[in-house]
Amino acid sequence: EKGGYDYFMLKEIAEQPKAVADTLLGRIDAGGSLTLDEVRISASELRELDKVVIVACGTAFHAGLIAKYAIEHWTRIPCEVELASEFRYRDPILDAQSLVIAISQSGETMDTLMALRHAREQGSKVLAICNTNGSTIPRESDAVLYTHAGPEVAVASTKAFLTQLVACYLVALYLGQVRGTKWGDEIGAVIRDLSRISGAVEQVLETMEPVRALARSLADKKTVLFLGRHVGYPVALEGALKLKELAYMHAEGFAAGELKHGPIALIEEDLPVVVVVPSPRGRSILHDKIVSNIQEIRARGARTIVIAEEGDEAVAPYADHLIRIPATPTLLQPLVATVPLQVFACELATARGNEVDQPRNLAKSVTVE
Ligand code: M6R
């Protein structure tokens, strides 16, 4: 059952290192190549693709947004991500050269199912990324890559999300492998890092006590904003969604670069703003830009809650609260950066007396359009 935890959500958050490791199991061979036999779409079809379209809802949609960065960077195939509920109603351009990826924990989400049916009617191949064996979405798809998160009971998705990310990275790397794009040192290194990443998730879980204390101290707030850029932007959206679902608070995620185009007007004295900071290594230009964003909002009174890599000293002077995460390659950072946001939302919900596993008005799987 709950294995000694008060809520399924806490249990499922704690299970994430294992869920991530299980989803990688058997999919990376000893030579560091990917063996995704489940992806029953022929290598020649994969080589002929001219675009990838991802459809999903809610948290799975956020996984899709992150996948876009990975797919385009590693494979150079254009990738679109769309809310499944919007997809078929706008007459999307699809054909046999489009690969549609449907991401769904339950495999029963009606919006996602209708989107994939529409894609198949247009002659596109559909690959499902799904956590529930034998559910409708994988049954109606051309191929399926299962996430091995195990049953997720809490309405708020946590371990399924991390495993969706892993599956998306695997698909992106596999496409790169099959098509021979950018296949070299970078990809080999990423695969090695991916195979060690569950240890980093474990490390984050061991340092969550200050995040819980911070969450409790914010229980009477009305609004929390979340900022990120690059793959940190979908992480910000996910942090905001978790807080809405669980704490019933006004929470919004923004791309940090958009601040000056409007959202900065929302900043006022003592407003909590969570900022997901990209690694200072790699795309360091983004790091510098986000450090200026943190300075800008702090100068306007925001209470800055900064999620930054260990060893990133540049952010420290502007962080009212600093949450450290292990260093990872840029594209993999969401696997560690999301975890504190899950813990934050869960603890805030508890502090506000909310029902964590069964938030009001929500169902675990949404089987109506
Ligand atoms: O089962 P699915 O992954 O298709 O579900 C999609 C969304 O309904 C789901 O992620 C929802 O947003 C969660 N409650 C998020 O925590």
GROMACS .gro file of C-alpha atoms and ligand atoms in nm:
model
  385
    1GLU     CA    1   0.000   0.000   0.000
    2LYS     CA    2   0.151   0.334   0.104
    3GLY     CA    3   0.462   0.161   0.234
    4GLY     CA    4   0.484   0.369   0.552
    5TYR     CA    5   0.426   0.704   0.381
    6ASP     CA    6   0.132   0.929   0.469
    7TYR     CA    7   0.036   0.969   0.105
    8PHE     CA    8   0.081   0.781  -0.219
    9MET     CA    9   0.232   1.097  -0.363
   10LEU     CA   10   0.516   1.091  -0.109
   11LYS     CA   11   0.577   0.724  -0.182
   12GLU     CA   12   0.578   0.787  -0.555
   13ILE     CA   13   0.817   1.081  -0.522
   14ALA     CA   14   1.050   0.855  -0.322
   15GLU     CA   15   1.025   0.580  -0.584
   16GLN     CA   16   1.161   0.804  -0.860
   17PRO     CA   17   1.524   0.686  -0.861
   18LYS     CA   18   1.405   0.329  -0.907
   19ALA     CA   19   1.143   0.427  -1.166
   20VAL     CA   20   1.409   0.609  -1.368
   21ALA     CA   21   1.653   0.317  -1.343
   22ASP     CA   22   1.382   0.065  -1.435
   23THR     CA   23   1.286   0.265  -1.742
   24LEU     CA   24   1.646   0.253  -1.863
   25LEU     CA   25   1.691  -0.115  -1.780
   26GLY     CA   26   1.774  -0.333  -2.077
   27ARG     CA   27   1.761  -0.042  -2.318
   28ILE     CA   28   2.128   0.056  -2.318
   29ASP     CA   29   2.364  -0.225  -2.417
   30ALA     CA   30   2.717  -0.287  -2.288
   31GLY     CA   31   2.864  -0.098  -2.582
   32GLY     CA   32   2.662   0.214  -2.498
   33SER     CA   33   2.416   0.176  -2.787
   34LEU     CA   34   2.041   0.181  -2.753
   35THR     CA   35   1.833  -0.128  -2.814
   36LEU     CA   36   1.472  -0.022  -2.838
   37ASP     CA   37   1.325  -0.335  -2.992
   38GLU     CA   38   0.979  -0.224  -2.884
   39VAL     CA   39   0.986   0.062  -3.128
   40ARG     CA   40   0.845  -0.144  -3.412
   41ILE     CA   41   0.885   0.124  -3.674
   42SER     CA   42   1.147   0.023  -3.928
   43ALA     CA   43   1.484   0.195  -3.944
   44SER     CA   44   1.412   0.299  -4.302
   45GLU     CA   45   1.085   0.465  -4.197
   46LEU     CA   46   1.262   0.642  -3.914
   47ARG     CA   47   1.528   0.765  -4.156
   48GLU     CA   48   1.264   0.912  -4.385
   49LEU     CA   49   1.085   1.114  -4.120
   50ASP     CA   50   1.075   1.486  -4.179
   51LYS     CA   51   0.907   1.586  -3.857
   52VAL     CA   52   0.809   1.471  -3.512
   53VAL     CA   53   0.486   1.588  -3.349
   54ILE     CA   54   0.425   1.527  -2.980
   55VAL     CA   55   0.073   1.527  -2.838
   56ALA     CA   56  -0.013   1.502  -2.469
   57CYS     CA   57  -0.202   1.669  -2.183
   58GLY     CA   58  -0.104   1.819  -1.849
   59THR     CA   59   0.217   1.687  -1.701
   60ALA     CA   60   0.276   1.459  -2.001
   61PHE     CA   61   0.259   1.770  -2.221
   62HIS     CA   62   0.540   1.923  -2.014
   63ALA     CA   63   0.748   1.610  -2.077
   64GLY     CA   64   0.679   1.666  -2.447
   65LEU     CA   65   0.797   2.027  -2.430
   66ILE     CA   66   1.127   1.908  -2.285
   67ALA     CA   67   1.151   1.630  -2.546
   68LYS     CA   68   1.142   1.891  -2.821
   69TYR     CA   69   1.471   2.041  -2.703
   70ALA     CA   70   1.633   1.698  -2.697
   71ILE     CA   71   1.492   1.575  -3.028
   72GLU     CA   72   1.584   1.885  -3.224
   73HIS     CA   73   1.928   1.913  -3.067
   74TRP     CA   74   2.027   1.548  -3.104
   75THR     CA   75   1.854   1.459  -3.431
   76ARG     CA   76   1.799   1.790  -3.618
   77ILE     CA   77   1.445   1.672  -3.703
   78PRO     CA   78   1.192   1.954  -3.657
   79CYS     CA   79   0.967   1.878  -3.361
   80GLU     CA   80   0.633   2.031  -3.265
   81VAL     CA   81   0.459   1.980  -2.933
   82GLU     CA   82   0.090   2.033  -2.901
   83LEU     CA   83  -0.179   2.000  -2.638
   84ALA     CA   84  -0.374   1.696  -2.749
   85SER     CA   85  -0.702   1.879  -2.691
   86GLU     CA   86  -0.611   2.143  -2.951
   87PHE     CA   87  -0.442   1.921  -3.205
   88ARG     CA   88  -0.705   1.774  -3.435
   89TYR     CA   89  -0.927   2.079  -3.433
   90ARG     CA   90  -0.680   2.292  -3.622
   91ASP     CA   91  -0.630   2.055  -3.915
   92PRO     CA   92  -0.261   1.983  -3.851
   93ILE     CA   93  -0.028   1.907  -4.142
   94LEU     CA   94   0.056   1.537  -4.120
   95ASP     CA   95   0.162   1.261  -4.357
   96ALA     CA   96   0.358   0.936  -4.366
   97GLN     CA   97   0.682   1.124  -4.301
   98SER     CA   98   0.553   1.255  -3.968
   99LEU     CA   99   0.611   1.059  -3.649
  100VAL     CA  100   0.350   1.138  -3.387
  101ILE     CA  101   0.447   1.062  -3.028
  102ALA     CA  102   0.156   1.034  -2.784
  103ILE     CA  103   0.265   1.059  -2.420
  104SER     CA  104   0.026   0.935  -2.152
  105GLN     CA  105   0.070   0.783  -1.808
  106SER     CA  106  -0.273   0.620  -1.801
  107GLY     CA  107  -0.304   0.540  -2.169
  108GLU     CA  108  -0.672   0.631  -2.140
  109THR     CA  109  -0.675   1.010  -2.180
  110MET     CA  110  -0.948   1.080  -2.433
  111ASP     CA  111  -0.793   1.399  -2.574
  112THR     CA  112  -0.467   1.217  -2.646
  113LEU     CA  113  -0.648   0.916  -2.790
  114MET     CA  114  -0.851   1.134  -3.028
  115ALA     CA  115  -0.533   1.315  -3.136
  116LEU     CA  116  -0.355   0.990  -3.219
  117ARG     CA  117  -0.656   0.855  -3.407
  118HIS     CA  118  -0.656   1.171  -3.615
  119ALA     CA  119  -0.283   1.130  -3.685
  120ARG     CA  120  -0.324   0.770  -3.797
  121GLU     CA  121  -0.609   0.870  -4.029
  122GLN     CA  122  -0.363   1.106  -4.198
  123GLY     CA  123  -0.119   0.817  -4.252
  124SER     CA  124   0.131   0.911  -3.979
  125LYS     CA  125   0.298   0.653  -3.760
  126VAL     CA  126   0.218   0.684  -3.390
  127LEU     CA  127   0.456   0.590  -3.112
  128ALA     CA  128   0.303   0.583  -2.763
  129ILE     CA  129   0.502   0.654  -2.449
  130CYS     CA  130   0.285   0.502  -2.180
  131ASN     CA  131   0.298   0.367  -1.825
  132THR     CA  132  -0.003   0.135  -1.833
  133ASN     CA  133   0.035  -0.199  -2.005
  134GLY     CA  134  -0.233  -0.286  -2.253
  135SER     CA  135  -0.423   0.043  -2.216
  136THR     CA  136  -0.607   0.200  -2.509
  137ILE     CA  137  -0.343   0.446  -2.633
  138PRO     CA  138  -0.068   0.185  -2.681
  139ARG     CA  139  -0.319  -0.061  -2.828
  140GLU     CA  140  -0.416   0.191  -3.094
  141SER     CA  141  -0.059   0.302  -3.171
  142ASP     CA  142   0.191   0.157  -3.420
  143ALA     CA  143   0.448   0.105  -3.146
  144VAL     CA  144   0.489   0.167  -2.775
  145LEU     CA  145   0.776   0.244  -2.545
  146TYR     CA  146   0.659   0.166  -2.193
  147THR     CA  147   0.775   0.368  -1.897
  148HIS     CA  148   0.845   0.144  -1.600
  149ALA     CA  149   0.728   0.370  -1.319
  150GLY     CA  150   0.496   0.108  -1.173
  151PRO     CA  151   0.140   0.200  -1.077
  152GLU     CA  152   0.093   0.570  -1.004
  153VAL     CA  153  -0.198   0.619  -0.765
  154ALA     CA  154  -0.179   0.985  -0.659
  155VAL     CA  155  -0.367   1.212  -0.898
  156ALA     CA  156  -0.066   1.443  -0.925
  157SER     CA  157   0.183   1.283  -1.159
  158THR     CA  158   0.541   1.256  -1.029
  159LYS     CA  159   0.732   0.937  -1.103
  160ALA     CA  160   0.545   0.892  -1.431
  161PHE     CA  161   0.673   1.233  -1.541
  162LEU     CA  162   1.036   1.150  -1.471
  163THR     CA  163   1.005   0.823  -1.659
  164GLN     CA  164   0.831   0.999  -1.949
  165LEU     CA  165   1.136   1.223  -1.969
  166VAL     CA  166   1.366   0.921  -1.971
  167ALA     CA  167   1.159   0.761  -2.248
  168CYS     CA  168   1.167   1.084  -2.450
  169TYR     CA  169   1.546   1.107  -2.416
  170LEU     CA  170   1.574   0.743  -2.525
  171VAL     CA  171   1.358   0.806  -2.831
  172ALA     CA  172   1.557   1.118  -2.921
  173LEU     CA  173   1.888   0.936  -2.883
  174TYR     CA  174   1.755   0.636  -3.074
  175LEU     CA  175   1.645   0.855  -3.363
  176GLY     CA  176   1.994   1.005  -3.360
  177GLN     CA  177   2.147   0.658  -3.357
  178VAL     CA  178   1.933   0.526  -3.644
  179ARG     CA  179   1.974   0.836  -3.858
  180GLY     CA  180   2.340   0.884  -3.772
  181THR     CA  181   2.294   1.250  -3.682
  182LYS     CA  182   2.535   1.401  -3.436
  183TRP     CA  183   2.628   1.049  -3.334
  184GLY     CA  184   2.955   1.092  -3.163
  185ASP     CA  185   3.118   1.194  -2.840
  186GLU     CA  186   2.835   1.411  -2.715
  187ILE     CA  187   2.572   1.140  -2.752
  188GLY     CA  188   2.796   0.873  -2.602
  189ALA     CA  189   2.857   1.096  -2.302
  190VAL     CA  190   2.485   1.169  -2.263
  191ILE     CA  191   2.403   0.799  -2.262
  192ARG     CA  192   2.662   0.744  -1.991
  193ASP     CA  193   2.519   1.033  -1.788
  194LEU     CA  194   2.166   0.906  -1.837
  195SER     CA  195   2.262   0.562  -1.709
  196ARG     CA  196   2.390   0.723  -1.386
  197ILE     CA  197   2.111   0.979  -1.342
  198SER     CA  198   1.901   0.784  -1.093
  199GLY     CA  199   2.180   0.840  -0.838
  200ALA     CA  200   2.144   1.215  -0.889
  201VAL     CA  201   1.767   1.193  -0.834
  202GLU     CA  202   1.836   1.001  -0.513
  203GLN     CA  203   2.078   1.272  -0.402
  204VAL     CA  204   1.812   1.541  -0.451
  205LEU     CA  205   1.563   1.344  -0.242
  206GLU     CA  206   1.810   1.329   0.046
  207THR     CA  207   1.829   1.708   0.070
  208MET     CA  208   1.460   1.802   0.069
  209GLU     CA  209   1.407   1.899   0.434
  210PRO     CA  210   1.477   2.273   0.380
  211VAL     CA  211   1.236   2.269   0.083
  212ARG     CA  212   0.964   2.130   0.308
  213ALA     CA  213   1.031   2.394   0.573
  214LEU     CA  214   1.020   2.665   0.308
  215ALA     CA  215   0.690   2.532   0.171
  216ARG     CA  216   0.532   2.536   0.517
  217SER     CA  217   0.641   2.896   0.566
  218LEU     CA  218   0.455   2.997   0.249
  219ALA     CA  219   0.124   2.830   0.335
  220ASP     CA  220  -0.066   3.157   0.360
  221LYS     CA  221   0.054   3.301   0.028
  222LYS     CA  222  -0.190   3.352  -0.258
  223THR     CA  223   0.043   3.338  -0.557
  224VAL     CA  224   0.372   3.174  -0.649
  225LEU     CA  225   0.544   3.237  -0.981
  226PHE     CA  226   0.791   3.004  -1.154
  227LEU     CA  227   1.054   3.109  -1.406
  228GLY     CA  228   1.286   2.907  -1.624
  229ARG     CA  229   1.443   2.904  -1.963
  230HIS     CA  230   1.544   2.642  -2.216
  231VAL     CA  231   1.443   2.306  -2.061
  232GLY     CA  232   1.393   2.489  -1.732
  233TYR     CA  233   1.089   2.661  -1.881
  234PRO     CA  234   0.873   2.345  -1.900
  235VAL     CA  235   1.004   2.259  -1.551
  236ALA     CA  236   0.864   2.594  -1.435
  237LEU     CA  237   0.530   2.512  -1.598
  238GLU     CA  238   0.529   2.175  -1.424
  239GLY     CA  239   0.610   2.333  -1.085
  240ALA     CA  240   0.317   2.570  -1.131
  241LEU     CA  241   0.078   2.293  -1.237
  242LYS     CA  242   0.169   2.084  -0.931
  243LEU     CA  243   0.102   2.380  -0.703
  244LYS     CA  244  -0.237   2.457  -0.863
  245GLU     CA  245  -0.348   2.095  -0.843
  246LEU     CA  246  -0.237   2.030  -0.489
  247ALA     CA  247  -0.229   2.359  -0.300
  248TYR     CA  248  -0.513   2.529  -0.493
  249MET     CA  249  -0.297   2.839  -0.519
  250HIS     CA  250  -0.254   3.075  -0.806
  251ALA     CA  251   0.067   2.959  -0.970
  252GLU     CA  252   0.207   3.047  -1.310
  253GLY     CA  253   0.515   2.944  -1.498
  254PHE     CA  254   0.689   3.181  -1.737
  255ALA     CA  255   0.982   3.171  -1.972
  256ALA     CA  256   1.229   3.398  -1.791
  257GLY     CA  257   1.304   3.583  -2.115
  258GLU     CA  258   0.938   3.691  -2.128
  259LEU     CA  259   0.955   3.874  -1.793
  260LYS     CA  260   1.010   4.215  -1.942
  261HIS     CA  261   0.734   4.156  -2.196
  262GLY     CA  262   0.468   4.159  -1.926
  263PRO     CA  263   0.496   3.929  -1.624
  264ILE     CA  264   0.742   4.153  -1.440
  265ALA     CA  265   0.444   4.381  -1.370
  266LEU     CA  266   0.319   4.111  -1.131
  267ILE     CA  267   0.626   4.133  -0.908
  268GLU     CA  268   0.557   4.292  -0.571
  269GLU     CA  269   0.699   4.292  -0.221
  270ASP     CA  270   0.748   3.943  -0.080
  271LEU     CA  271   0.598   3.757  -0.379
  272PRO     CA  272   0.759   3.410  -0.391
  273VAL     CA  273   0.924   3.347  -0.727
  274VAL     CA  274   1.087   3.012  -0.797
  275VAL     CA  275   1.363   3.030  -1.057
  276VAL     CA  276   1.508   2.723  -1.228
  277VAL     CA  277   1.864   2.815  -1.323
  278PRO     CA  278   2.037   2.648  -1.618
  279SER     CA  279   2.383   2.510  -1.571
  280PRO     CA  280   2.662   2.770  -1.573
  281ARG     CA  281   2.850   2.526  -1.795
  282GLY     CA  282   2.731   2.452  -2.148
  283ARG     CA  283   2.486   2.723  -2.253
  284SER     CA  284   2.632   2.970  -2.006
  285ILE     CA  285   2.488   3.270  -2.188
  286LEU     CA  286   2.144   3.158  -2.064
  287HIS     CA  287   2.283   3.127  -1.716
  288ASP     CA  288   2.403   3.486  -1.719
  289LYS     CA  289   2.070   3.609  -1.851
  290ILE     CA  290   1.874   3.432  -1.581
  291VAL     CA  291   2.104   3.569  -1.312
  292SER     CA  292   2.009   3.919  -1.435
  293ASN     CA  293   1.641   3.819  -1.424
  294ILE     CA  294   1.683   3.713  -1.062
  295GLN     CA  295   1.846   4.046  -0.982
  296GLU     CA  296   1.565   4.235  -1.157
  297ILE     CA  297   1.285   4.065  -0.970
  298ARG     CA  298   1.465   4.086  -0.638
  299ALA     CA  299   1.520   4.458  -0.684
  300ARG     CA  300   1.139   4.480  -0.710
  301GLY     CA  301   1.088   4.298  -0.381
  302ALA     CA  302   1.034   3.937  -0.492
  303ARG     CA  303   1.134   3.661  -0.254
  304THR     CA  304   1.362   3.454  -0.474
  305ILE     CA  305   1.367   3.077  -0.443
  306VAL     CA  306   1.651   2.964  -0.664
  307ILE     CA  307   1.709   2.611  -0.789
  308ALA     CA  308   2.068   2.595  -0.907
  309GLU     CA  309   2.344   2.348  -0.970
  310GLU     CA  310   2.596   2.269  -0.698
  311GLY     CA  311   2.896   2.493  -0.741
  312ASP     CA  312   2.700   2.770  -0.915
  313GLU     CA  313   2.817   3.056  -0.696
  314ALA     CA  314   2.694   3.342  -0.918
  315VAL     CA  315   2.332   3.303  -0.805
  316ALA     CA  316   2.399   3.289  -0.431
  317PRO     CA  317   2.397   3.666  -0.359
  318TYR     CA  318   2.049   3.706  -0.509
  319ALA     CA  319   1.882   3.396  -0.365
  320ASP     CA  320   1.663   3.435  -0.057
  321HIS     CA  321   1.640   3.056  -0.060
  322LEU     CA  322   1.885   2.840  -0.249
  323ILE     CA  323   1.797   2.484  -0.346
  324ARG     CA  324   2.094   2.287  -0.477
  325ILE     CA  325   2.070   2.016  -0.742
  326PRO     CA  326   2.353   1.797  -0.876
  327ALA     CA  327   2.528   1.901  -1.195
  328THR     CA  328   2.390   1.724  -1.502
  329PRO     CA  329   2.418   1.781  -1.877
  330THR     CA  330   2.189   2.072  -1.972
  331LEU     CA  331   1.920   1.864  -2.142
  332LEU     CA  332   1.894   1.619  -1.853
  333GLN     CA  333   1.853   1.883  -1.583
  334PRO     CA  334   1.471   1.850  -1.565
  335LEU     CA  335   1.515   1.502  -1.412
  336VAL     CA  336   1.667   1.660  -1.103
  337ALA     CA  337   1.517   2.011  -1.110
  338THR     CA  338   1.153   1.891  -1.103
  339VAL     CA  339   1.190   1.690  -0.783
  340PRO     CA  340   1.212   1.986  -0.539
  341LEU     CA  341   0.905   2.138  -0.705
  342GLN     CA  342   0.705   1.818  -0.644
  343VAL     CA  343   0.812   1.812  -0.279
  344PHE     CA  344   0.736   2.184  -0.248
  345ALA     CA  345   0.380   2.145  -0.382
  346CYS     CA  346   0.309   1.835  -0.176
  347GLU     CA  347   0.424   1.997   0.148
  348LEU     CA  348   0.237   2.321   0.080
  349ALA     CA  349  -0.080   2.124   0.014
  350THR     CA  350  -0.036   1.936   0.342
  351ALA     CA  351   0.028   2.261   0.530
  352ARG     CA  352  -0.294   2.402   0.386
  353GLY     CA  353  -0.486   2.095   0.499
  354ASN     CA  354  -0.560   1.972   0.148
  355GLU     CA  355  -0.614   1.615   0.041
  356VAL     CA  356  -0.284   1.535  -0.132
  357ASP     CA  357  -0.366   1.216  -0.321
  358GLN     CA  358  -0.715   1.317  -0.431
  359PRO     CA  359  -0.719   1.692  -0.503
  360ARG     CA  360  -1.063   1.845  -0.542
  361ASN     CA  361  -1.229   1.837  -0.885
  362LEU     CA  362  -0.960   1.616  -1.040
  363ALA     CA  363  -0.955   1.256  -1.164
  364LYS     CA  364  -0.648   1.041  -1.218
  365SER     CA  365  -0.737   0.974  -1.575
  366VAL     CA  366  -0.954   1.200  -1.786
  367THR     CA  367  -1.155   0.973  -2.013
  368VAL     CA  368  -1.383   1.239  -2.156
  369GLU     CA  369  -1.291   1.509  -2.407
  370M6R     O1  370  -0.263   0.979  -1.807
  370M6R     P1  371  -0.207   1.097  -1.881
  370M6R     O2  372  -0.059   1.108  -1.872
  370M6R     O3  373  -0.254   1.101  -2.025
  370M6R     O4  374  -0.270   1.223  -1.810
  370M6R     C1  375  -0.249   1.352  -1.857
  370M6R     C2  376  -0.291   1.455  -1.757
  370M6R     O5  377  -0.429   1.443  -1.729
  370M6R     C3  378  -0.213   1.445  -1.626
  370M6R     O6  379  -0.075   1.456  -1.646
  370M6R     C4  380  -0.257   1.553  -1.527
  370M6R     O7  381  -0.220   1.680  -1.572
  370M6R     C5  382  -0.197   1.523  -1.388
  370M6R     N1  383  -0.298   1.535  -1.287
  370M6R     C6  384  -0.080   1.609  -1.355
  370M6R     O8  385  -0.032   1.594  -1.226
   0.00000   0.00000   0.00000
